Short mmCIF file of C-alpha atoms in Angstrom, two decimals:
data_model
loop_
_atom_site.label_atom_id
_atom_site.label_comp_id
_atom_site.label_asym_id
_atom_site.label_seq_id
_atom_site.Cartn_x
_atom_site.Cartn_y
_atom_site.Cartn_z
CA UNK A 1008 56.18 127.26 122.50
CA UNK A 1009 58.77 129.87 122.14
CA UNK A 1010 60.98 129.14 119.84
CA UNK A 1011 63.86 130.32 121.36
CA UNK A 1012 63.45 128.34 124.50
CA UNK A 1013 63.07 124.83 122.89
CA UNK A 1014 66.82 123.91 123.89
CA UNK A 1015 65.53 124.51 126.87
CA UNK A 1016 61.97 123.28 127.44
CA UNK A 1017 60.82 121.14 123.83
CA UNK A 1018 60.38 117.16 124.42
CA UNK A 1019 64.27 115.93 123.96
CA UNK A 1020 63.68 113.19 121.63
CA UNK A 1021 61.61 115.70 119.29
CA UNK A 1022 64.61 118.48 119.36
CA UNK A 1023 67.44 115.72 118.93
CA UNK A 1024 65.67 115.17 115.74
CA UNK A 1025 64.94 118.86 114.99
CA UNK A 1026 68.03 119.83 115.71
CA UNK A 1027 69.87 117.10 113.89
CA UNK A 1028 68.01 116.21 110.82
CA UNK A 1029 69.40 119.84 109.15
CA UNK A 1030 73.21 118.64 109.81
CA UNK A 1031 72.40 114.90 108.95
CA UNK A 1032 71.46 115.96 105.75
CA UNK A 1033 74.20 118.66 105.02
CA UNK A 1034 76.95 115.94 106.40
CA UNK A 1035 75.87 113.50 104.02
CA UNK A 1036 75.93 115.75 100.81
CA UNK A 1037 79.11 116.76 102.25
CA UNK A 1038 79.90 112.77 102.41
CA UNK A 1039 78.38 112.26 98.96
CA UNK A 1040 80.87 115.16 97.36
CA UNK A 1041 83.87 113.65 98.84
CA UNK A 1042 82.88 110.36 97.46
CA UNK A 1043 82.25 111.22 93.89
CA UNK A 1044 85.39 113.39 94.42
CA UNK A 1045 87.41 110.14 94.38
CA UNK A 1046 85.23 108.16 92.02
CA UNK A 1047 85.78 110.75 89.32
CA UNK A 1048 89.90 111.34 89.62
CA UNK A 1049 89.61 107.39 89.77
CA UNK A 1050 88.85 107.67 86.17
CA UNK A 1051 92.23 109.48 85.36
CA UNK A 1052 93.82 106.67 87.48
CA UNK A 1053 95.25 104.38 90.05
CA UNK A 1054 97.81 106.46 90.90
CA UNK A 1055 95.25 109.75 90.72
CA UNK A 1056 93.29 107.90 93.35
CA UNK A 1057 96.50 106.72 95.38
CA UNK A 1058 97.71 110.16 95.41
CA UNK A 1059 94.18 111.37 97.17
CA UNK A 1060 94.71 108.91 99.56
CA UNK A 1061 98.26 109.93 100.51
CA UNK A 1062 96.79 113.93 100.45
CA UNK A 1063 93.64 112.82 102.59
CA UNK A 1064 95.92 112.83 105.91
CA UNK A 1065 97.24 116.95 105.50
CA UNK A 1066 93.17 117.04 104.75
CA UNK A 1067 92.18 116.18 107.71
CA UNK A 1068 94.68 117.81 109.61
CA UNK A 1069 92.96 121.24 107.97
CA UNK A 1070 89.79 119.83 108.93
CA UNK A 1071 90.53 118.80 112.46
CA UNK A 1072 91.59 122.17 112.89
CA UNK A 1073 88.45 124.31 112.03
CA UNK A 1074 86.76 121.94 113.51
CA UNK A 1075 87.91 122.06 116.79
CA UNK A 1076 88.02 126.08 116.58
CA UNK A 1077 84.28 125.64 115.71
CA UNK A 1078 83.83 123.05 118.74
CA UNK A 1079 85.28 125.38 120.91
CA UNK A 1080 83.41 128.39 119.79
CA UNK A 1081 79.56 126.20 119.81
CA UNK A 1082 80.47 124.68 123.73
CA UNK A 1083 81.47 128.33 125.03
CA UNK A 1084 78.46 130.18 123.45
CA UNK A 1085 76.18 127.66 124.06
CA UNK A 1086 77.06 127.47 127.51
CA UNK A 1087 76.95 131.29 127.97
CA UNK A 1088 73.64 131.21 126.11
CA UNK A 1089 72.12 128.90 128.95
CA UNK A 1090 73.53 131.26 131.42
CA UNK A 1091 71.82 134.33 129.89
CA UNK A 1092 75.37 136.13 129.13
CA UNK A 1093 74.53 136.98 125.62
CA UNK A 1094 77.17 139.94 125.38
CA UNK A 1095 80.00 137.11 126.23
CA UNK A 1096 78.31 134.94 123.73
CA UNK A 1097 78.57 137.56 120.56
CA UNK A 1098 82.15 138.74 121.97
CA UNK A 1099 83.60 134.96 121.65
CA UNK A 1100 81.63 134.78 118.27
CA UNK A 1101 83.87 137.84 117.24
CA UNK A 1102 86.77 136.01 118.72
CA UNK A 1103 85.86 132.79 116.22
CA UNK A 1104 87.17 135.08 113.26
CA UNK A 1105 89.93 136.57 114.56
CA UNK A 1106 91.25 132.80 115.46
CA UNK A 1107 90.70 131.37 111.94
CA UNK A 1108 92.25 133.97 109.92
CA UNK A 1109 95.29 133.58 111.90
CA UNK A 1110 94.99 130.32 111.48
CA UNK A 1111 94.19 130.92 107.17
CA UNK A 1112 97.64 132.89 107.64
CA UNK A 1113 100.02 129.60 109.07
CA UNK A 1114 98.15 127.48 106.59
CA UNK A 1115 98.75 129.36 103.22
CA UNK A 1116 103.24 129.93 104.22
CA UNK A 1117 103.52 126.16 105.31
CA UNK A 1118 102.19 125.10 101.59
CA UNK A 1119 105.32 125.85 100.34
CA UNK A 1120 106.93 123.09 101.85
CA UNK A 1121 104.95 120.65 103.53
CA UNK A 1122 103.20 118.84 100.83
CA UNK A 1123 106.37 117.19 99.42
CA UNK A 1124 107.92 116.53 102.38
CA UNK A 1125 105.43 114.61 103.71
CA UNK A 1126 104.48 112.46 100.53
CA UNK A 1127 108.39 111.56 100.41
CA UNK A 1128 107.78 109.80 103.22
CA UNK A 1129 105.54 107.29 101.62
CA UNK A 1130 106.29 107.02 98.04
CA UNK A 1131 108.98 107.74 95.50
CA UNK A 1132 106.69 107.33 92.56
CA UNK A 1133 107.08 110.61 91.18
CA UNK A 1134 104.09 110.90 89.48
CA UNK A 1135 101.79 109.92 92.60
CA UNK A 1136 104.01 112.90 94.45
CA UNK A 1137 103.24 115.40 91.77
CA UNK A 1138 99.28 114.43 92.12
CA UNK A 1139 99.39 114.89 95.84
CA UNK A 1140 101.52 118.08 96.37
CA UNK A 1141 99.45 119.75 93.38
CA UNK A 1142 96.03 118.80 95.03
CA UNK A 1143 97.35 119.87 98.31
CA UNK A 1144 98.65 123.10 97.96
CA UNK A 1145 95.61 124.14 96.50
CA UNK A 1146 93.61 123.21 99.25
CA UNK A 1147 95.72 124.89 101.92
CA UNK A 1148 96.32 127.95 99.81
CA UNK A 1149 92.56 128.44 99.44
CA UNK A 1150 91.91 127.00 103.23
CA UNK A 1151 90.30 130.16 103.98
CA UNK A 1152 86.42 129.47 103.12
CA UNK A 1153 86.60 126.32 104.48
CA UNK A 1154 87.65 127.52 108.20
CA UNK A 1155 85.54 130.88 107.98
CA UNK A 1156 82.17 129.13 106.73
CA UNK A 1157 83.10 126.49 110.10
CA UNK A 1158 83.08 129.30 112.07
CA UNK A 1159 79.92 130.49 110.83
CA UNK A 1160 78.18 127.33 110.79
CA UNK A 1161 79.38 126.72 114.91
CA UNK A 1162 78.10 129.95 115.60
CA UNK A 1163 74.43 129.52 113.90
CA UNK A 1164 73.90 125.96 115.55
CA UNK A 1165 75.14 127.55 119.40
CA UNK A 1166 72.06 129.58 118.68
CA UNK A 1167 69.66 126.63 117.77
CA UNK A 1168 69.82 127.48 114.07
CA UNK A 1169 70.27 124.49 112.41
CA UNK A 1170 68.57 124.78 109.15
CA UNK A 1171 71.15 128.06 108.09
CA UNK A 1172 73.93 125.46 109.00
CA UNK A 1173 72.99 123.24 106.72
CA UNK A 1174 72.11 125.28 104.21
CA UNK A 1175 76.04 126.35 104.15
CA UNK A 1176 76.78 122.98 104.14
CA UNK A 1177 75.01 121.98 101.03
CA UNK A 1178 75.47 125.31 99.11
CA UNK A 1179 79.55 124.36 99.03
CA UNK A 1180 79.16 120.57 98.55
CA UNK A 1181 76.22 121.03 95.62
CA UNK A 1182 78.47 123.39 94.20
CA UNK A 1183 81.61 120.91 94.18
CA UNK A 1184 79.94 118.29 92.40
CA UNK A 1185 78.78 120.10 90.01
CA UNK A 1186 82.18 121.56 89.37
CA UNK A 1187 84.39 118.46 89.53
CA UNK A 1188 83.56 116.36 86.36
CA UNK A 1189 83.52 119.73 84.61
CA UNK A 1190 87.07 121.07 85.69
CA UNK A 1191 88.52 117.74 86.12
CA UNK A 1192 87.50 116.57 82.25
CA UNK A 1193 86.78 119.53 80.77
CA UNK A 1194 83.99 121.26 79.71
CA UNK A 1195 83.10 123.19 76.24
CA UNK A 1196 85.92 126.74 77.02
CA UNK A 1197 87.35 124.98 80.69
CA UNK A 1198 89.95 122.54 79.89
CA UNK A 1199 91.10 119.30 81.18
CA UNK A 1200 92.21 120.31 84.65
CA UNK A 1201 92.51 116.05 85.93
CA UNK A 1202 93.96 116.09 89.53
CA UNK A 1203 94.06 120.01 89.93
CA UNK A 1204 90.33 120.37 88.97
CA UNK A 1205 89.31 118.65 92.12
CA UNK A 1206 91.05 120.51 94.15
CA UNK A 1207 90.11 123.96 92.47
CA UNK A 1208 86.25 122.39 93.02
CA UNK A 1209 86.45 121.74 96.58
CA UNK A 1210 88.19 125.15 96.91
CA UNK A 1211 85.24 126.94 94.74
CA UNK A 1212 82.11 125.14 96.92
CA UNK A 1213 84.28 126.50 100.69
CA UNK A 1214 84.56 130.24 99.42
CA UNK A 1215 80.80 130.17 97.81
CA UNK A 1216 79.73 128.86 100.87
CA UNK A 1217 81.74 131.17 103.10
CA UNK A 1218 80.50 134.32 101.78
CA UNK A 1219 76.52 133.02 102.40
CA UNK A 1220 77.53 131.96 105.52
CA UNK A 1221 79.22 135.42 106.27
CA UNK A 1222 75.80 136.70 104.99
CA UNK A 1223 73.59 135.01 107.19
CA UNK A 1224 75.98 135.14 110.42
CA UNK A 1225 76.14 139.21 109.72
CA UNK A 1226 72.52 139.76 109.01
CA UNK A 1227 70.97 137.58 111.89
CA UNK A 1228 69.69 140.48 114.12
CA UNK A 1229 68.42 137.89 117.06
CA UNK A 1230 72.39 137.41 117.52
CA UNK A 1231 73.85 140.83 116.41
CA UNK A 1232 77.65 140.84 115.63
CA UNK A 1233 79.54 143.91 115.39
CA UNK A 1234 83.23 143.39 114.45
CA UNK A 1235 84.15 147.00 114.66
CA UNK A 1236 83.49 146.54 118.69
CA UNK A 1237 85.55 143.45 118.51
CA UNK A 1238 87.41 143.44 122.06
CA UNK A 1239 90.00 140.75 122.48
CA UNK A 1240 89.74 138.45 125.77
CA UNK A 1241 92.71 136.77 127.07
CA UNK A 1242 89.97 134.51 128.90
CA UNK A 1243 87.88 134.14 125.73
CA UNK A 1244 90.27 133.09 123.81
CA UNK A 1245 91.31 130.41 126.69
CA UNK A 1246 88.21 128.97 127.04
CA UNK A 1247 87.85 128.22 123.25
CA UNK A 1248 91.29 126.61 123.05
CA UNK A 1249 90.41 124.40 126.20
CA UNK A 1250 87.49 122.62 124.75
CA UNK A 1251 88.56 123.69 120.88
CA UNK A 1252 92.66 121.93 120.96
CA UNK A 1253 91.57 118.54 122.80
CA UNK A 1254 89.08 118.24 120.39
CA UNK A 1255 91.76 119.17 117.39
CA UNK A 1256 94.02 116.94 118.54
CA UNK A 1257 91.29 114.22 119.22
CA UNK A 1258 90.29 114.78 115.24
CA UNK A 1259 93.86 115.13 114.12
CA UNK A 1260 94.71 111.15 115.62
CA UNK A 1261 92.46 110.65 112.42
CA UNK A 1262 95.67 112.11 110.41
CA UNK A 1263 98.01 110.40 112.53
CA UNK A 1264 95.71 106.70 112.26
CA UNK A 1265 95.46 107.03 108.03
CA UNK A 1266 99.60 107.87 108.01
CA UNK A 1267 99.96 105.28 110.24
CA UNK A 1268 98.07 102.64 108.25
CA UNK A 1269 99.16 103.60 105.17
CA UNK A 1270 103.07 103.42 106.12
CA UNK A 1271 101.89 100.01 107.07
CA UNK A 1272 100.02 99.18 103.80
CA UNK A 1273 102.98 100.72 101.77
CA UNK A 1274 104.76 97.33 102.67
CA UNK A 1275 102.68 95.58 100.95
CA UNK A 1276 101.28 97.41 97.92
CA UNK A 1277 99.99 100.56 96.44
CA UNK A 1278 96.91 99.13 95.66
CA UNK A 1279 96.30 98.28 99.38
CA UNK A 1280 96.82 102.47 100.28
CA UNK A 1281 94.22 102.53 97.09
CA UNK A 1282 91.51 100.35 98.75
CA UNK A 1283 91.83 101.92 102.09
CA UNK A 1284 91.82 105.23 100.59
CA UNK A 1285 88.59 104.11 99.30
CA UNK A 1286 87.35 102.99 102.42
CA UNK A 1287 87.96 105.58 104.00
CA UNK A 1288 85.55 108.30 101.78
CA UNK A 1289 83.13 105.13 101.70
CA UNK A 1290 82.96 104.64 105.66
CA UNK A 1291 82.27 108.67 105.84
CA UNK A 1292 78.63 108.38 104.18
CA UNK A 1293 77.97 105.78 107.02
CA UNK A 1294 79.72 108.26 110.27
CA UNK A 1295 78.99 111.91 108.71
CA UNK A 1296 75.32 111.24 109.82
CA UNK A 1297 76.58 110.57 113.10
CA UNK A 1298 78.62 113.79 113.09
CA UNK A 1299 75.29 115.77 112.18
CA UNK A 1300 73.63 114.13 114.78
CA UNK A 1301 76.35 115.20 117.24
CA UNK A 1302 76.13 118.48 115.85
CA UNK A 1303 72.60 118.79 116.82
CA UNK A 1304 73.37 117.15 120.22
CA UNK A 1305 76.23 119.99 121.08
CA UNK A 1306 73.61 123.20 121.93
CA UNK A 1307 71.55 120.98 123.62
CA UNK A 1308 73.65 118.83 126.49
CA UNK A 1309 76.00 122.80 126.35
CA UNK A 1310 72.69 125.31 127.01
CA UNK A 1311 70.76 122.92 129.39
CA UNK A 1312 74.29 121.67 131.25
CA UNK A 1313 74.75 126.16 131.55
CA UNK A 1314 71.19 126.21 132.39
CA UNK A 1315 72.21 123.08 135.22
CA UNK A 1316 69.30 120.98 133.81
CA UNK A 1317 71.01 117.53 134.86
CA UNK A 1318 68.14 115.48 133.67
CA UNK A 1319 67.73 117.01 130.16
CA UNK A 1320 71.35 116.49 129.45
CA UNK A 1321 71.34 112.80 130.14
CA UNK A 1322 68.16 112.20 128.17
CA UNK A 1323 70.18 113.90 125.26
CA UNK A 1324 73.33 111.32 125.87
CA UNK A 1325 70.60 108.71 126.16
CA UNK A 1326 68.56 109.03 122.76
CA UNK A 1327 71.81 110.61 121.20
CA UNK A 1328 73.71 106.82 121.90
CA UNK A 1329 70.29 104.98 120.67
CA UNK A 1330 69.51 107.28 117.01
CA UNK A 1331 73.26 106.71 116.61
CA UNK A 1332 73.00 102.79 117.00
CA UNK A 1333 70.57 102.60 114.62
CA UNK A 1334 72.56 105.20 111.99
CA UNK A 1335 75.77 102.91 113.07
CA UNK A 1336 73.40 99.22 112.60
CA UNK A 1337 72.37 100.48 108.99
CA UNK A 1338 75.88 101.57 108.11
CA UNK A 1339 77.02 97.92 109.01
CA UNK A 1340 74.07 95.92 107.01
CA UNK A 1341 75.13 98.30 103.40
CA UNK A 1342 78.99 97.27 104.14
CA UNK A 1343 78.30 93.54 104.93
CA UNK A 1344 75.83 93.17 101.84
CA UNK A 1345 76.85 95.32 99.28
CA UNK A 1346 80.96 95.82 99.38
CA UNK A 1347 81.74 94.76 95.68
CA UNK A 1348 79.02 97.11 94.27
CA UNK A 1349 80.71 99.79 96.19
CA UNK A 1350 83.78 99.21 95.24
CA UNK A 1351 82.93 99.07 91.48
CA UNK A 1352 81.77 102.78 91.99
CA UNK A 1353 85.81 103.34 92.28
CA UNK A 1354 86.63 101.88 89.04
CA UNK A 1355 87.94 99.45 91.04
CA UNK A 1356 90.66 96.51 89.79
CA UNK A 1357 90.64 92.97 89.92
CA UNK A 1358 93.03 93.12 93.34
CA UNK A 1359 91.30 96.58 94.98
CA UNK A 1360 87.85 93.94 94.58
CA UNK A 1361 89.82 91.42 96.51
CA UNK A 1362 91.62 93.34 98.99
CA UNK A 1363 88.58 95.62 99.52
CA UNK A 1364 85.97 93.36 100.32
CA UNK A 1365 87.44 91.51 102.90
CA UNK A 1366 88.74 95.53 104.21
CA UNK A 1367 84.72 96.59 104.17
CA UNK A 1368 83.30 93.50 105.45
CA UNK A 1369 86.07 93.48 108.65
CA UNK A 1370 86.13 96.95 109.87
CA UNK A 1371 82.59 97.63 109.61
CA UNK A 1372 82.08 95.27 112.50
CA UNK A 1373 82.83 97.73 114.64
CA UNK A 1374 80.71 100.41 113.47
CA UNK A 1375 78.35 100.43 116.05
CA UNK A 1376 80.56 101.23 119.04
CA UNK A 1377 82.12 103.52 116.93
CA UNK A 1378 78.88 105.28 116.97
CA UNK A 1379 78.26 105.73 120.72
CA UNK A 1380 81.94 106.60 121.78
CA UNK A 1381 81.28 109.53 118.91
CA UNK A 1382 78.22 110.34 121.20
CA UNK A 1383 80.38 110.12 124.21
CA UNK A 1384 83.11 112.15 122.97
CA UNK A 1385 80.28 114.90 122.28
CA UNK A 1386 78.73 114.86 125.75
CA UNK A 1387 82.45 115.95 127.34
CA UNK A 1388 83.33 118.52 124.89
CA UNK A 1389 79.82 119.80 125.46
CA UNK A 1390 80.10 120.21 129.07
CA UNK A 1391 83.86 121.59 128.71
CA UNK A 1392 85.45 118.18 129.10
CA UNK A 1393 87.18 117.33 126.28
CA UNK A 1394 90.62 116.03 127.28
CA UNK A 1395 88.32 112.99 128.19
CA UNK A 1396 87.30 112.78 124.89
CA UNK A 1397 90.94 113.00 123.63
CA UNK A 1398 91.89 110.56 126.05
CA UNK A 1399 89.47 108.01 124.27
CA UNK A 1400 90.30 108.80 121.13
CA UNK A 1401 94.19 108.70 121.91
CA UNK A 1402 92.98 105.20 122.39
CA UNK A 1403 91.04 104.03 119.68
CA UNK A 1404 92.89 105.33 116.66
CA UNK A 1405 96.55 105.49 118.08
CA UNK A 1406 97.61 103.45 121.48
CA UNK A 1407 95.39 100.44 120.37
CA UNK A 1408 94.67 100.40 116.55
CA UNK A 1409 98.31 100.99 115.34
CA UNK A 1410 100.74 98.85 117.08
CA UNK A 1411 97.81 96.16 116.65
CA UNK A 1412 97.43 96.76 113.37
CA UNK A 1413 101.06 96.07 112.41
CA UNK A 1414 101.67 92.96 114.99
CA UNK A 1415 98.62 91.24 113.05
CA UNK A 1416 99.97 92.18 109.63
CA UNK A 1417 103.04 90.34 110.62
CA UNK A 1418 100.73 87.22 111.28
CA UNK A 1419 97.91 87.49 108.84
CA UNK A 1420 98.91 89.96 106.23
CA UNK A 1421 96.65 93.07 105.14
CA UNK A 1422 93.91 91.05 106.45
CA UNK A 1423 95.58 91.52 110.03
CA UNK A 1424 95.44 95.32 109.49
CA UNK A 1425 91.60 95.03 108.81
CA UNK A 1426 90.86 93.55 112.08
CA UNK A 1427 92.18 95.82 114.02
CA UNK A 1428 89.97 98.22 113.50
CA UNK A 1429 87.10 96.22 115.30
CA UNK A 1430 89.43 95.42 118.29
CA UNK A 1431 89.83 99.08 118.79
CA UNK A 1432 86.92 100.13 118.12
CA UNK A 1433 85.34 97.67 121.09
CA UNK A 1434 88.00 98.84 123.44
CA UNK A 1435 87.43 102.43 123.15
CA UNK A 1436 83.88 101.75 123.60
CA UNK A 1437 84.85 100.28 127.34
CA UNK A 1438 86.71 103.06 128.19
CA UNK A 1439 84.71 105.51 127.37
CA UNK A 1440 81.82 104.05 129.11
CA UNK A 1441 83.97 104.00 132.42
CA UNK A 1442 84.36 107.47 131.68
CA UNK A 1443 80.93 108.27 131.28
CA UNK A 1444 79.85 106.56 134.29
CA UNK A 1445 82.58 108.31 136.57
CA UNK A 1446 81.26 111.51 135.51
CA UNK A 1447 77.49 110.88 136.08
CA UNK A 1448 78.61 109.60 139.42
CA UNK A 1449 79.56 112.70 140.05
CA UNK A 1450 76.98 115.10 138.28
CA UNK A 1451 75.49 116.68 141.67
CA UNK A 1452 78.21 117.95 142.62
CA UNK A 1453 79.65 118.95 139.12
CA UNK A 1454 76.05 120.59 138.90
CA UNK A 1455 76.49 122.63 142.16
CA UNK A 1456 79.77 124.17 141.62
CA UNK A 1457 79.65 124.36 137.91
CA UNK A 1458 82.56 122.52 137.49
CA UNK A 1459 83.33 119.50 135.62
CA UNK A 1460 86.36 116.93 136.27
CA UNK A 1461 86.70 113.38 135.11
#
């Protein structure tokens, strides 16, 4: 077979796996680091690890950001890939760079006020504020690798190249375990860093990984950049934003959902924004996977939709729903069985053991529609959709899970705010299903005009 037609043409349950199993593995090193990131500032504290939590939210935002300029750029070239256009594919490659150092630039000035303001809104333990806004700036200052290497990474896996993706992947996250006991505790010459030391880790592992990924994006001659020829595109750039801000937005509820639910956990104790802190990095070993496999998923449902192979791209929404389900299914089983011995891994208190297990054990019921509407949401932004996928995440993290979460916690405490993760969680999975089927309803005739509404 020719290897660069097996998007096109290789059994799809064989290339879902081929094309995932690189990112599955990258994601959950890259879940593993941010675990044992928390686990070892836990040791300087309960405030260390409450600060962490508060900082998690600005995080995210960062995150949500490349990753929806990395969204954008994988649909678009994808899609042009399928279509043969491979001189519009390398131009809105080029265009990938351009947007995230602009982006690097916006970052880096708003560190110099953000971080406080925002923890102020939570806190006015001075001590958790000083953790937070010193972990914080550091990572925006530095944001740089982090949104480069994303661009990178998008790029490789629009081509099919998985297995350079996820070698960028685990270059940076090997590289920040290794570095956070020794900067955060000190090392023979390093000194005693605490709370800063993560955050100059997770900083380190982004540039070292940028600059291989910058080395294998630059070298690959099958997909030749050439910056110097760099033209800019009005309708590039447009067609980027249109898949790459609904799906920024759609990760950025995440932000919005953890500063929701921890302005409704501040009212009833620190340790609560502790445990669900916790859960939080725990819950991300169990849904990275699933974000690999959707990572794998992208080229395929973008090149064959460009390529107006209808039934390739719903065997890939198919099998993509059912390896999820089974990722999700696992996820549940470790949660349900095992929450105290996960918890202990957080040098966890007598009340984070009692508030957490009940926190594990509750929302993990949900995990398994959690899985598919991730699968969904992938299938629209794939086929240049994504306000539908915003539209069901709008729902499940914001319109539903907040305003539930704080009616129950009026009723049944902290517990209350546990269970309504599940009840979200189901409904989302509803709605995106009507979704799904209004659009397959419709697939000839998206098929013959090349457009897509839902």
């Amino acid at each position: 077979m020719d290897k660069k037609n097996k998007l096109e043409f290789m059994d799809v349950k064989k290339l879902i796996i081929k094309m995932s199993f690189p990112a599955i593995i990258s994601m959950i090193v890259q879940a593993l680091y941010n675990i044992i990131d928390s686990i070892f500032v836990a040791r300087i504290s309960e405030k260390a690890l409450t600060a962490l939590s508060l900082a998690f939210p600005i995080q995210l935002t960062l995150i949500s950001i490349f990753v929806g300029l990395g969204v954008g750029l994988n649909s678009y070239i994808s899609r042009k890939l399928g279509e043969r256009n491979r001189d519009v594919a390398i131009n809105t490659a080029e265009h990938g760079f351009f947007i995230g150092i602009l982006l690097w630039l916006l970052f880096a000035f708003s560190s110099a006020f953000v971080p406080e303001m925002f923890f102020k809104l939570f806190t006015q333990d001075q001590e958790v504020i000083f953790y937070a806004v010193q972990y914080t700036k550091i990572i925006m200052i530095f944001s740089f690798g982090s949104i480069i290497a994303e661009v990178c990474m998008n790029i490789l896996r629009a081509t099919g190249d998985m297995i350079s993706s996820m070698k960028i992947q685990l270059l940076g996250a090997i590289t920040n375990i290794i570095l956070d006991p020794i900067l955060i505790f000190g090392f023979l010459f390093i000194p005693e860093l605490g709370v800063k030391g993560a955050a100059i880790a997770t900083a380190l592992g982004q540039i070292i990984s940028m600059f291989y990924a910058l080395i294998l994006v630059l070298g690959n001659q099958k997909f030749k950049l050439n910056i110097k020829k760099f033209h800019y595109s009005k309708l590039i750039t447009i067609e980027i934003l249109k898949v790459g801000i609904p799906v920024t937005f759609m990760q950025f509820l995440g932000s919005i959902m953890l500063s929701g639910i921890n302005l409704i956990l501040a009212l009833f104790s620190g340790t609560a924004i502790a445990v669900f802190g916790v859960y939080y990095k725990l819950q991300s070993f169990i849904f990275m996977p699933v974000f690999g496999l959707t990572q794998g998923l992208m080229p395929i449902l973008g090149f064959n939709y460009g390529a107006k192979k209808q039934e390739r791209v719903m065997d890939t929404l198919k099998y993509g729903s059912i390896y999820a389900g089974i990722i999700m299914l696992l996820g549940t089983a470790i949660f349900q069985i095992f929450p105290r011995q996960l918890l202990i891994l957080f040098n966890s208190s007598s009340e984070m053991e009692r508030l957490g297990v009940g926190c594990l054990r509750i929302i993990s019921s949900g995990f398994l529609f959690a899985g598919i509407v991730t699968v969904l949401s992938t299938y629209f932004q794939a086929l240049g959709s994504a306000p539908v996928s915003l539209i069901v995440s709008l729902a499940r993290q914001i319109i539903i899970l907040l305003p539930v979460a704080y009616i129950l916690s009026l009723f049944w405490g902290i517990t209350g705010v546990w269970i309504a993760f599940p009840i979200a969680e189901i409904t989302s999975f509803i709605i995106g299903l009507f979704f799904t089927v209004k659009v397959i309803k419709k697939s000839d005739k998206y098929y013959e005009t090349d457009l897509l509404y839902a």
